[in-house]
Short mmCIF file of C-alpha atoms in Angstrom, two decimals:
data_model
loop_
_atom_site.label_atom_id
_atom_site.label_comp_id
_atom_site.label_asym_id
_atom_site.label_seq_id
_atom_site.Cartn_x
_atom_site.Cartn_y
_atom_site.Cartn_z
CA UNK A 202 16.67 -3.83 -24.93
CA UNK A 203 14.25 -5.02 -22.02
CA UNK A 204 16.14 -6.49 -19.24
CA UNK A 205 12.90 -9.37 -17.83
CA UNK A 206 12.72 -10.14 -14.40
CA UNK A 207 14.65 -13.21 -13.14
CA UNK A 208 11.81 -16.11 -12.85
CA UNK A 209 12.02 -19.66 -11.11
CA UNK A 210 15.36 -19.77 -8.65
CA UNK A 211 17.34 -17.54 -10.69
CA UNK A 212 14.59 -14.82 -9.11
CA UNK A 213 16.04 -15.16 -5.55
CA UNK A 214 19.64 -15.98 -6.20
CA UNK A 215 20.86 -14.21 -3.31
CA UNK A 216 18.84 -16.24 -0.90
CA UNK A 217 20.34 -19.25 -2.18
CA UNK A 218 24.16 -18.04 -2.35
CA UNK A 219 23.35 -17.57 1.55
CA UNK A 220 21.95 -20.62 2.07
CA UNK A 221 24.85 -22.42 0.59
CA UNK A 222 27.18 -20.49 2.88
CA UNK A 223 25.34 -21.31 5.96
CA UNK A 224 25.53 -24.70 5.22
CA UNK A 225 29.25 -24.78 5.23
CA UNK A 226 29.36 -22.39 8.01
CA UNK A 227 27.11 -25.26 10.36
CA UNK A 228 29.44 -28.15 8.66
CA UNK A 229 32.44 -26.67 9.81
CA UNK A 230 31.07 -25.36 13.20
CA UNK A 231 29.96 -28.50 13.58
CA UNK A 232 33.07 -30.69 12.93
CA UNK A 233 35.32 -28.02 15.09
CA UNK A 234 32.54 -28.49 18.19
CA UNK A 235 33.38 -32.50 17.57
CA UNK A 236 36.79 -32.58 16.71
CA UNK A 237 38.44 -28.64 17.63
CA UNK A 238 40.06 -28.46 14.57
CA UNK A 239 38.84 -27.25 10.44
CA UNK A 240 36.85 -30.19 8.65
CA UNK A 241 38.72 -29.01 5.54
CA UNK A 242 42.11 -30.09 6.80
CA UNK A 243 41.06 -33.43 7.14
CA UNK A 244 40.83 -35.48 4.03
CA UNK A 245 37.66 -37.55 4.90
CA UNK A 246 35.74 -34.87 6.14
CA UNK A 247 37.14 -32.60 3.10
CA UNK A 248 34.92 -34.72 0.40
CA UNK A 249 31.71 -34.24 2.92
CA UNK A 250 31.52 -30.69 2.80
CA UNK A 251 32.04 -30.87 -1.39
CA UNK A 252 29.05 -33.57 -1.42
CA UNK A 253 26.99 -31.00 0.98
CA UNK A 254 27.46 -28.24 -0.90
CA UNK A 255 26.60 -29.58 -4.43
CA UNK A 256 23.36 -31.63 -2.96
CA UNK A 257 22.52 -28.08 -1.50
CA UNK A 258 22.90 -26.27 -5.01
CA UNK A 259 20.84 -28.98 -7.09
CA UNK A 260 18.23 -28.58 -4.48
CA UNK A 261 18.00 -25.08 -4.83
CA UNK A 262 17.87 -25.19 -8.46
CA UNK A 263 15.90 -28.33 -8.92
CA UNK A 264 13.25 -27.70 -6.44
CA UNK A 265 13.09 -23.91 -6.12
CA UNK A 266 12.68 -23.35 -1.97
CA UNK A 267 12.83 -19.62 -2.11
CA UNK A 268 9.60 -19.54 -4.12
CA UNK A 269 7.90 -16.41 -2.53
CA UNK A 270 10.07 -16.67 -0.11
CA UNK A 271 9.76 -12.64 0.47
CA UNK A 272 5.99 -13.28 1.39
CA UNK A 273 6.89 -16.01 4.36
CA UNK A 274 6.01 -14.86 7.34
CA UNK A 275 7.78 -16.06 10.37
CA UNK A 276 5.83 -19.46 10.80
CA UNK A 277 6.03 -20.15 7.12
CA UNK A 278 9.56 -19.44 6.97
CA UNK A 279 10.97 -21.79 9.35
CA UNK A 280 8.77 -24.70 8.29
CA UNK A 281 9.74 -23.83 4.72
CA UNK A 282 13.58 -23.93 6.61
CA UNK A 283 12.88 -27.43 8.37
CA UNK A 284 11.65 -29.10 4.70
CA UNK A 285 14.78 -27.70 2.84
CA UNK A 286 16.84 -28.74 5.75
CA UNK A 287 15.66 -32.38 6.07
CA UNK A 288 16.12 -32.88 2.18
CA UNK A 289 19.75 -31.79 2.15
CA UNK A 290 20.76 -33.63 5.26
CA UNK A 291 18.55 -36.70 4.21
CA UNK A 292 19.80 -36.66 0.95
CA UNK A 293 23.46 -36.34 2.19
CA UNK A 294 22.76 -39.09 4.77
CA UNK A 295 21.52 -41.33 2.09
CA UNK A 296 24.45 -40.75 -0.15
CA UNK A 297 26.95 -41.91 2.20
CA UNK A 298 24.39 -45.28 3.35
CA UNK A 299 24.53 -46.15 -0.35
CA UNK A 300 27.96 -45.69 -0.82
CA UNK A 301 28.84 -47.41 2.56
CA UNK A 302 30.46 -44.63 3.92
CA UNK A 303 28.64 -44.19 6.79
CA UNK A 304 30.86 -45.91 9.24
CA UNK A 305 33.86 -43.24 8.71
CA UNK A 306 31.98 -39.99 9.93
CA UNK A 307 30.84 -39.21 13.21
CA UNK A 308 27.16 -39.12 13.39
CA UNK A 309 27.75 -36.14 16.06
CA UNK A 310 29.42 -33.97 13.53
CA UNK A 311 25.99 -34.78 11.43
CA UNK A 312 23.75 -33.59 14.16
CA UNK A 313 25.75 -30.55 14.66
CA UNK A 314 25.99 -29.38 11.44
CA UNK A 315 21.98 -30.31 11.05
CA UNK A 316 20.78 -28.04 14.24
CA UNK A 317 23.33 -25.44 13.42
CA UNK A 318 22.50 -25.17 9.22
CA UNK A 319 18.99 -25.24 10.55
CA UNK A 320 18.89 -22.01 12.90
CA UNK A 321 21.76 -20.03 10.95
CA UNK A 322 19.60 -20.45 7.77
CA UNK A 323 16.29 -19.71 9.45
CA UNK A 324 18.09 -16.43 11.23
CA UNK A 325 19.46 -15.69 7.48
CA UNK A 326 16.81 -15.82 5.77
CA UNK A 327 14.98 -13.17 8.39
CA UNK A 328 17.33 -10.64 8.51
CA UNK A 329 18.17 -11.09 4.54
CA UNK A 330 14.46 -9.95 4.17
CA UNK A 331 14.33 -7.32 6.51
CA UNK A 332 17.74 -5.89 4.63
CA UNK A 333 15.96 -5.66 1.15
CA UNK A 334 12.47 -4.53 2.44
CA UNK A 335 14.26 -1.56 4.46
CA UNK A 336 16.51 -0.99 1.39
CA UNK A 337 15.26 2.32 -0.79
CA UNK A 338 17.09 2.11 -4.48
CA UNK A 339 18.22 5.71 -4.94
CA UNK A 340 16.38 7.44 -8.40
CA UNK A 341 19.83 7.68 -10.26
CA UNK A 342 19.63 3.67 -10.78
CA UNK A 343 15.68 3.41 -11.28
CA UNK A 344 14.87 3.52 -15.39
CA UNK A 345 12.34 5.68 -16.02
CA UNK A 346 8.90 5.11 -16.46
CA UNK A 347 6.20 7.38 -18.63
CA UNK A 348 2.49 6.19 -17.21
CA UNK A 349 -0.49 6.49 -19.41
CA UNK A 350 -3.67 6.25 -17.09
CA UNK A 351 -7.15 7.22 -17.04
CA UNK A 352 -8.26 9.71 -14.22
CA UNK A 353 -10.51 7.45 -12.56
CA UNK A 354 -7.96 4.90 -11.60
CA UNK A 355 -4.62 7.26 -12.12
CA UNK A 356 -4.57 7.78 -7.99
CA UNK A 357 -4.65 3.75 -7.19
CA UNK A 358 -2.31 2.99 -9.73
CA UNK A 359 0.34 5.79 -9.05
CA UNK A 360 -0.09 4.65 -4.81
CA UNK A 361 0.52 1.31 -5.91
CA UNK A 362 3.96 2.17 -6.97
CA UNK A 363 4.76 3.66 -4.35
CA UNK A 364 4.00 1.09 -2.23
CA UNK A 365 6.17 -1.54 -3.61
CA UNK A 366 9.87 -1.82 -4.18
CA UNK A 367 10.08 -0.76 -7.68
CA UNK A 368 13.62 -0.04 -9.93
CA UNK A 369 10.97 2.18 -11.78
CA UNK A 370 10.93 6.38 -11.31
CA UNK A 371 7.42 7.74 -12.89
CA UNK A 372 8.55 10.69 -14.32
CA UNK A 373 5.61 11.73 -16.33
CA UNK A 374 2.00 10.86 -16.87
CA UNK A 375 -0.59 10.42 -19.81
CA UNK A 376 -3.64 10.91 -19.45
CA UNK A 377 -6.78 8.96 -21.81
CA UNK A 378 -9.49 12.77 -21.37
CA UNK A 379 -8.50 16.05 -20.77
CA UNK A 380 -8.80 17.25 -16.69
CA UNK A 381 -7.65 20.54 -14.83
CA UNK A 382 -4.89 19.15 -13.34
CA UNK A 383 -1.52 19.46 -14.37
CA UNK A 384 -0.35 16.85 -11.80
CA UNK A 385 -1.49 13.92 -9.70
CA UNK A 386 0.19 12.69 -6.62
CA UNK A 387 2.97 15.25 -7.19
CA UNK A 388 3.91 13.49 -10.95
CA UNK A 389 3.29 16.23 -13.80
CA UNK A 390 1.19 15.17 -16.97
CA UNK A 391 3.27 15.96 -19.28
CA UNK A 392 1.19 15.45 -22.70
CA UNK A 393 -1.92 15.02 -24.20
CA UNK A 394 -2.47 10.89 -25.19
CA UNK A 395 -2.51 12.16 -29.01
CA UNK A 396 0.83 13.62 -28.51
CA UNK A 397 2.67 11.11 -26.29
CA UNK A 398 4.01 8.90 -28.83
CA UNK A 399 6.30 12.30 -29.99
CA UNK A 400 7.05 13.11 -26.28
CA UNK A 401 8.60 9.75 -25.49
CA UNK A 402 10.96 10.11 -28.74
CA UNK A 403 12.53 13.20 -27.98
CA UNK A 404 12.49 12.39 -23.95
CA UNK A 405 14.68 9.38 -21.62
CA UNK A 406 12.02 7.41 -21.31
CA UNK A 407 12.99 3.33 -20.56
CA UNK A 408 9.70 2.28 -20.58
CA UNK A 409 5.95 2.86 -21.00
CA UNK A 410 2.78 1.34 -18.67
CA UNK A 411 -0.55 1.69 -19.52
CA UNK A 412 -3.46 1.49 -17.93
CA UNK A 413 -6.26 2.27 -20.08
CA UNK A 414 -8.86 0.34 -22.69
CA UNK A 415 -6.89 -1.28 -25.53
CA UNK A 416 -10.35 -0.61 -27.53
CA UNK A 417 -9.18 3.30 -27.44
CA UNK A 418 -7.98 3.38 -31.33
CA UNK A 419 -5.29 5.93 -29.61
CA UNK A 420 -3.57 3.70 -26.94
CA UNK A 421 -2.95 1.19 -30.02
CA UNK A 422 -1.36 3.73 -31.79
CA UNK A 423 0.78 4.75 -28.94
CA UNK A 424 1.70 0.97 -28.56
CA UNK A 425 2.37 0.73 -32.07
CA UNK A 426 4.58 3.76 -32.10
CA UNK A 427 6.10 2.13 -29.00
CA UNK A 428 6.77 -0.80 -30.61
CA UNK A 429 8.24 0.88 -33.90
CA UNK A 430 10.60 2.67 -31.27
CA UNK A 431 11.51 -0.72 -29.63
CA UNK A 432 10.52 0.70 -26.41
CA UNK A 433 9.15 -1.71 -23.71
CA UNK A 434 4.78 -1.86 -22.89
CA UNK A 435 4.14 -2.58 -19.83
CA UNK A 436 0.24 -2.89 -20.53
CA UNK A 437 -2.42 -3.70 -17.45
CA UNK A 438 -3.92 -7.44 -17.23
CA UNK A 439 -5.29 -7.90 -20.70
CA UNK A 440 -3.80 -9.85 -23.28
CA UNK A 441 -1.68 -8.15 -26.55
CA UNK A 442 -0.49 -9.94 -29.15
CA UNK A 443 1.31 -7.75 -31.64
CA UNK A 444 3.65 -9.56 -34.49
CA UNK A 445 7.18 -8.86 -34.50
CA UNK A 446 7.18 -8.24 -30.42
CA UNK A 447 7.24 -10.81 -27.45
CA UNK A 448 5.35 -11.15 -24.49
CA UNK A 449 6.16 -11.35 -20.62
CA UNK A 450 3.80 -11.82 -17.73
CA UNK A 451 4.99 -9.61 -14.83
CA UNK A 452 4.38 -7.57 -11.39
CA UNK A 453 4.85 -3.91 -12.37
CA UNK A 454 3.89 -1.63 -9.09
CA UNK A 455 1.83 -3.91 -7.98
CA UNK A 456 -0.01 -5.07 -11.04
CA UNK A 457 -0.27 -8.09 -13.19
CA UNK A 458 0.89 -6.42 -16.79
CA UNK A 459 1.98 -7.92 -20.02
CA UNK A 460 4.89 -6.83 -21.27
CA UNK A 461 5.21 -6.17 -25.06
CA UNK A 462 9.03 -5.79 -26.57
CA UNK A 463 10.86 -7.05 -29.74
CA UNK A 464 13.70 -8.51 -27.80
CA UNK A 465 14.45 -9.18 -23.70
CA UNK A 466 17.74 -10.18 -22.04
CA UNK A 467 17.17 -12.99 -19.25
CA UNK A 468 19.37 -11.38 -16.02
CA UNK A 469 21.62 -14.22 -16.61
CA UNK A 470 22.43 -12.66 -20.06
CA UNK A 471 22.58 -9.27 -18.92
CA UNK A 472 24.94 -10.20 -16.21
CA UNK A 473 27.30 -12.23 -18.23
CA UNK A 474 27.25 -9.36 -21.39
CA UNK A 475 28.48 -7.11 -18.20
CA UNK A 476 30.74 -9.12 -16.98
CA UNK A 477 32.43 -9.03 -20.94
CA UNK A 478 32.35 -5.23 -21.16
CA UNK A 479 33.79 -4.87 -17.95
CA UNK A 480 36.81 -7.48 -18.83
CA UNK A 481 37.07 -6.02 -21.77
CA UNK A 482 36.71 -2.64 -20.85
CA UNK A 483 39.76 -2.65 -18.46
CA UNK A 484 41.82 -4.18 -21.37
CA UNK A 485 40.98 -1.68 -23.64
CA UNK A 486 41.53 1.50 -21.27
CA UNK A 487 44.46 0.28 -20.82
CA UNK A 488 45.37 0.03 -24.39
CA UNK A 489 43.93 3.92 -24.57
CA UNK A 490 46.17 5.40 -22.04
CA UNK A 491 49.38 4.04 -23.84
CA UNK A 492 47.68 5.01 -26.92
CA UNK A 493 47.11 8.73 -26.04
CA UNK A 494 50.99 8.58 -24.27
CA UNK A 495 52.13 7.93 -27.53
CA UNK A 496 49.91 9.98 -30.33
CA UNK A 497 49.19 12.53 -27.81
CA UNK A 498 51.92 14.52 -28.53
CA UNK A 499 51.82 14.42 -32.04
CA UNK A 500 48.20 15.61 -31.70
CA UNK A 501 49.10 18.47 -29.69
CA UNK A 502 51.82 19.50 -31.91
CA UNK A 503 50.17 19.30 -35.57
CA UNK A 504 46.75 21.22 -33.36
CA UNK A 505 47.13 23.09 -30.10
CA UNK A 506 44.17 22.05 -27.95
CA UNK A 507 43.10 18.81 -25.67
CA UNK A 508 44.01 15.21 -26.68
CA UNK A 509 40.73 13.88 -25.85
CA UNK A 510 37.70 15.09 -27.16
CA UNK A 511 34.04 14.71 -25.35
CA UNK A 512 30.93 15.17 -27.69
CA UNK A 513 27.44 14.84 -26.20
CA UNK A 514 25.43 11.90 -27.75
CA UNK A 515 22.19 9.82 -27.22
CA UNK A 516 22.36 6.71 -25.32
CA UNK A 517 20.18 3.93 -24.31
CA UNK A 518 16.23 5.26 -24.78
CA UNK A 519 17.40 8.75 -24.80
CA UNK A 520 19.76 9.08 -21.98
CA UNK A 521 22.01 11.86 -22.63
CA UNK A 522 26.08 11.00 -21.87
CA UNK A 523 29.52 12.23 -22.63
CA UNK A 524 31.47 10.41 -25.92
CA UNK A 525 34.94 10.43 -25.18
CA UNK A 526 37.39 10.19 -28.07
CA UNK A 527 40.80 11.02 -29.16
CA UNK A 528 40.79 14.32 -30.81
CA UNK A 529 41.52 14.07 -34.84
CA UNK A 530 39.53 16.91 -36.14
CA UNK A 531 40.58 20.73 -35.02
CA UNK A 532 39.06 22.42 -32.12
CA UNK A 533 36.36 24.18 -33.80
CA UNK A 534 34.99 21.06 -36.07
CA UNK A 535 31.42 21.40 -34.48
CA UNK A 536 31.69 25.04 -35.98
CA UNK A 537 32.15 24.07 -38.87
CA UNK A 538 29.93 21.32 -39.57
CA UNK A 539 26.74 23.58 -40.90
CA UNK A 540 28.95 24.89 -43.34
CA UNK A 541 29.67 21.59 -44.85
CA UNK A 542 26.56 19.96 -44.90
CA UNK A 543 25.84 20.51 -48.67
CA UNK A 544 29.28 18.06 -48.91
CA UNK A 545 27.51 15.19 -46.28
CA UNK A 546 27.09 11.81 -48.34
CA UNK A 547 24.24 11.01 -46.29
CA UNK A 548 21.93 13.19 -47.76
CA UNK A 549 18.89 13.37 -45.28
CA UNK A 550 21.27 14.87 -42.93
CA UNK A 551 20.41 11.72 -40.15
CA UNK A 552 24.37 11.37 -40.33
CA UNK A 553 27.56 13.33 -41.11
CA UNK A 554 29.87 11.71 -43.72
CA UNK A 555 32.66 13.56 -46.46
CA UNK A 556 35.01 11.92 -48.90
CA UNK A 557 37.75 14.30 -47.37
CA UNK A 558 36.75 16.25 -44.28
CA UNK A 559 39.33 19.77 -44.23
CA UNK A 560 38.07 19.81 -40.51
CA UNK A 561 40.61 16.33 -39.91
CA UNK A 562 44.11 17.35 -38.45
CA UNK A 563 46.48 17.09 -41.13
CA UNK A 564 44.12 17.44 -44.09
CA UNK A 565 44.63 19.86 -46.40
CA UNK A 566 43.80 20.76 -50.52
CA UNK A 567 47.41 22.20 -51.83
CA UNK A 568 47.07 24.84 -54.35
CA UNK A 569 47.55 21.97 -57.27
CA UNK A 570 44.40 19.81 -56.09
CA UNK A 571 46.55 17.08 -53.90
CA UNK A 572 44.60 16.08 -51.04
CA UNK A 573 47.23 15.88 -48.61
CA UNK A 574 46.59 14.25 -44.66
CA UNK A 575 48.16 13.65 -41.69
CA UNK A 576 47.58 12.63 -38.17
CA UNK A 577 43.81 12.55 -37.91
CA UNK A 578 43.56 11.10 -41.14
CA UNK A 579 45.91 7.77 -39.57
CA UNK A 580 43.85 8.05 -36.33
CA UNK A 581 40.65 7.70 -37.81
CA UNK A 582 41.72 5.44 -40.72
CA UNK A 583 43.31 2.80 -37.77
CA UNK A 584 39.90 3.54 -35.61
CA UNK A 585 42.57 4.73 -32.45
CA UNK A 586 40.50 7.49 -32.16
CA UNK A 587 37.94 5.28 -30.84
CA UNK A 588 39.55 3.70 -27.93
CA UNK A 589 38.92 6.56 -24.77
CA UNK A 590 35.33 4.93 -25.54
CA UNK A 591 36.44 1.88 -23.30
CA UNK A 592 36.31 4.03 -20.44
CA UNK A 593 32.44 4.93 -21.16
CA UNK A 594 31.97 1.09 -21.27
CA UNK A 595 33.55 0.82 -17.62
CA UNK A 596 30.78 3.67 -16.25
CA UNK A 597 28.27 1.87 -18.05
CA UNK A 598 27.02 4.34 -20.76
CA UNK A 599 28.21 1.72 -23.20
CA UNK A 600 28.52 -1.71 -23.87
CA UNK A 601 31.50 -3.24 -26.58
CA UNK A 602 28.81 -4.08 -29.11
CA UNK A 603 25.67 -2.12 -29.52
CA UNK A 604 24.30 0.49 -31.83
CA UNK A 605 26.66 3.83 -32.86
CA UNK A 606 25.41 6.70 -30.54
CA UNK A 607 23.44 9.49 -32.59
CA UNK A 608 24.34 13.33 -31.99
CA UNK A 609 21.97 15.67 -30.50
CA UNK A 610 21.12 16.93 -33.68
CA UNK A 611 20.62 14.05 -35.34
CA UNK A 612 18.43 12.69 -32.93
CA UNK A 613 16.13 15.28 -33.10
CA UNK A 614 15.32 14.40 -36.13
CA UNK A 615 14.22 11.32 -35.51
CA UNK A 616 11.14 9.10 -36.69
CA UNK A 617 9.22 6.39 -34.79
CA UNK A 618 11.32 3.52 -36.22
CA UNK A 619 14.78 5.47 -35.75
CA UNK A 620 14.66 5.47 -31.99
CA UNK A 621 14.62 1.88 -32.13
CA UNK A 622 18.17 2.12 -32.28
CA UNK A 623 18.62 3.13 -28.74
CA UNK A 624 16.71 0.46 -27.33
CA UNK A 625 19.99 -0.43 -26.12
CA UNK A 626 23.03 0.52 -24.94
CA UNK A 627 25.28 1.91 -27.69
CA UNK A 628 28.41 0.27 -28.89
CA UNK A 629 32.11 0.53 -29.32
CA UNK A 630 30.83 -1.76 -32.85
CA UNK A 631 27.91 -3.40 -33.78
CA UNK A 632 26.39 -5.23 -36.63
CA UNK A 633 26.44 -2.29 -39.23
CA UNK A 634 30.31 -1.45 -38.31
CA UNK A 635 31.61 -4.79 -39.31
CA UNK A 636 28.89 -4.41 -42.30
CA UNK A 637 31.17 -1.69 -43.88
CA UNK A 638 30.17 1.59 -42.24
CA UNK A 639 32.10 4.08 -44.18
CA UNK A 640 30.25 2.13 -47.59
CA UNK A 641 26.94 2.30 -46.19
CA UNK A 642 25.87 6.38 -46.89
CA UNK A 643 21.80 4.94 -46.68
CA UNK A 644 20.56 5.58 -43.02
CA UNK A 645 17.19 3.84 -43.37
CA UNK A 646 19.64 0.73 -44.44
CA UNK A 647 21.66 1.55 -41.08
CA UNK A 648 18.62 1.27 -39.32
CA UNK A 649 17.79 -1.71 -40.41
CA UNK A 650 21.29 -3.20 -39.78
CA UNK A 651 20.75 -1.93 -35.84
CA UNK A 652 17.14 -3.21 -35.81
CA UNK A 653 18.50 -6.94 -37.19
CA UNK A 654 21.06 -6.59 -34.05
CA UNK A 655 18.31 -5.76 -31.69
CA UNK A 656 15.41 -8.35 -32.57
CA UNK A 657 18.19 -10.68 -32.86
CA UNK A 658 20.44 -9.82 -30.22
CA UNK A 659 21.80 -13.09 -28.29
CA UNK A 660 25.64 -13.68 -26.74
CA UNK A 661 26.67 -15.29 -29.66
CA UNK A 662 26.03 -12.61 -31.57
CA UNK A 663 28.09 -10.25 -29.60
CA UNK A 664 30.88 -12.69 -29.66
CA UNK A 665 30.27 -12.94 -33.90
CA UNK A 666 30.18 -8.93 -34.56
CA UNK A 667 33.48 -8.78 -31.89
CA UNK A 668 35.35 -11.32 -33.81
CA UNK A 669 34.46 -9.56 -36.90
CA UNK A 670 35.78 -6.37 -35.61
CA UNK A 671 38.96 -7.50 -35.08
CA UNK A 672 39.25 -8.23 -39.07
CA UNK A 673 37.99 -4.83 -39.85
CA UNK A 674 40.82 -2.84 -37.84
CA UNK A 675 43.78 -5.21 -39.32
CA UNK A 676 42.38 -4.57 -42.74
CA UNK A 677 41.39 -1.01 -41.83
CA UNK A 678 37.91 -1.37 -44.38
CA UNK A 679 34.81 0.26 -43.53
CA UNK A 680 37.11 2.88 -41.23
CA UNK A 681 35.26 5.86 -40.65
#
């Protein structure tokens, strides 16, 4: 899913945290110059520095002072400083004449605090901006970015990238008519327009910008395919309107684009969804260390071999990362997998499902026909099994609720629509899990399910599908 860029005072959030500091910083500077002691100790002065700091935070969200506040220069920054200043000490001045408190605090404490917030913001504010413009964001965090651009323009556009602070890494490029070169600027092109939209489904690719005539009957089928994929479009200055996907007005390296996706996350969103995998990511790692303590063991004894078990799988838009799991199926399962794929339920092979899978610990056919099971069979049937995948959650691969993972194989054999599934991070459960997964053998209607998440997707959602998940363990149904 498409993470948009914070707008209005959300954008510069860090600006204002500072601001609020320095404002408590100069109110308690100030009292201690008057008085030598801590304004906070003092009962009078205690309610002051509460009133300062909340007429400071409405400001800041009601009338949005860091508005290109990374564009000031010098000049423009401290009389942008001096306005901001006067409203928050004028306001707080006028609270306390209203309220006919103004005869208990010392005017000099006031005047401090006003000439101290004044420079320590200013001085702030500089060297805040001088931090982030000198700060380089290393590759491994940028998403990656495929670029679609015709020759005549593909030199600006890739130099305006450079030239700005970007969280994007170009890592191939797409060009609109055929030319010698096999790379501009040091970026490889890495397939012909006509065969992009099969490139991008088989490669990590978190986004696409184009820069190229909508009019080309090609670049709307790549933005089609894009779409269908429920990868973000990052298209240059004109206008798309495309049912079934929204639209966000943007700076991408340097250009005006808008942005074509089925579903975004405000950062908000993002942060708080984060802030829930991480809680309950420690919980359940927890919970899967005294899990593997205990069925460990057992596992060991009934197959010789590792407890845990990592499997390579697809993440979000293709990024390749390790599953961990607790091991239920003997050590050479993979191996036997192409054997018993005339036995898979789903019958397009985009999945692997059997009524009774021989390569489980424990199961076995006895000479009279009884099906007879043991540990694995109890570890997958009580989802245990699935619990190490709280520690891929902490790193981030994951998130608690998302889409299930695909194999390498099965991604491969992927259509447009399928890869819509990794538009986001995959999930511990999702919407098709608590949907009953082990009735659903129909991968198209899988698709679907993750597709409903992802056009969807808000927090209540999340907090829906995790409630639900906690029904489906106690009553073990839909258990893979």
């Amino acid at each position: 899913m498409y993470k948009k860029n914070a707008q209005g005072w959300m954008k510069h959030f860090d600006f204002s945290v500072l601001d609020v500091i320095c404002l408590q910083i100069a109110f308690l500077l100030g009292y201690a110059i008057r008085h030598q002691g801590f304004a906070y100790s003092a009962q009078l002065y205690r309610g002051l520095g509460i009133v300062l700091a909340l007429i400071d935070a409405v400001a800041l969200v009601a009338l949005n002072p860091m508005h290109n506040v990374l564009k000031r220069g010098y000049l423009l920054e401290f009389i942008a400083t001096c306005r901001h200043v006067l409203v928050v000490i004028g306001s707080a001045t006028l609270f306390l004449f209203l309220m006919k408190y103004g005869e208990d605090y010392s005017r000099l404490v006031i005047l401090y605090t006003t000439v101290i917030y004044l420079l320590l913001s200013y001085l702030t504010r500089i060297l805040w901006k001088q931090h982030i413009n000198s700060r380089q964001v290393p590759d491994s965090r940028k998403d990656t970015l495929l670029a679609v651009l015709d020759p005549s323009s593909a030199e600006l556009m890739l130099s305006r990238f450079k030239q700005n602070t970007e969280n994007y890494k170009i890592v191939g490029i797409v060009l609109n008519r055929d030319i010698p070169e096999t790379e501009i600027e040091g970026i490889p092109v890495v397939a012909k327009l006509e065969d992009a939209s099969d490139y991008i489904c088989q490669k990590w690719i978190d986004a696409v910008f184009i820069d190229c005539p909508a009019t080309d009957p090609r670049i709307r089928k790549l933005m089609d395919d894009c779409r269908q994929m429920a990868l973000p479009v990052h298209y240059h200055v004109p206008s798309i309107t495309e049912e079934g996907s929204k639209q966000i007005v943007e700076k991408v390296g340097g250009s005006t684009v808008i942005t074509t996706t089925v579903n975004y996350a405000t950062p908000s969103q993002t942060f708080f969804k984060r802030c829930v995998d991480i809680v309950g990511g420690l919980v359940g790692s927890l919970a899967a260390l005294l899990i593997m303590a205990i069925i460990g063991p057992m596992i060991k004894k009934a197959s010789p071999g590792p407890i845990l078990f990592k499997q390579e799988r697809i993440g979000k838009n293709g990024k390749h990362f390790k599953l961990l799991k607790i091991r239920s199926m003997y050590v050479n399962a993979d191996e036997k997998k192409q054997e018993l794929m005339e036995q898979n339920r789903v019958k397009d092979g985009m999945m692997f499902k059997m009524d009774f899978d021989p390569r489980i610990i424990g199961n076995e056919i006895l000479p009279d026909g009884t099906k007879k099971t043991g540990i694995g069979e109890f570890i997958r049937r009580t989802s245990l099994d699935e619990f190490p995948q709280f520690f891929n959650v902490l790193k981030g691969d994951m998130s608690l609720v998302g889409t299930r993972p695909p194999t390498v194989d099965e991604w491969e054999k992927y259509e447009y629509h399928h890869r819509a599934r990794l538009a986001i991070k995959p999930g511990i459960t999702g919407l098709w899990q608590v949907s009953g997964r082990s009735e659903i053998t129909d991968f198209e209607e899988v698709v679907k399910l993750d597709t409903k998440y992802i056009t969807e997707w808000h927090l209540g959602l999340d907090l829906r599908i995790l409630v639900k998940t906690i029904g489906v363990l106690f009553s073990h149904r839909g258990a893979m």
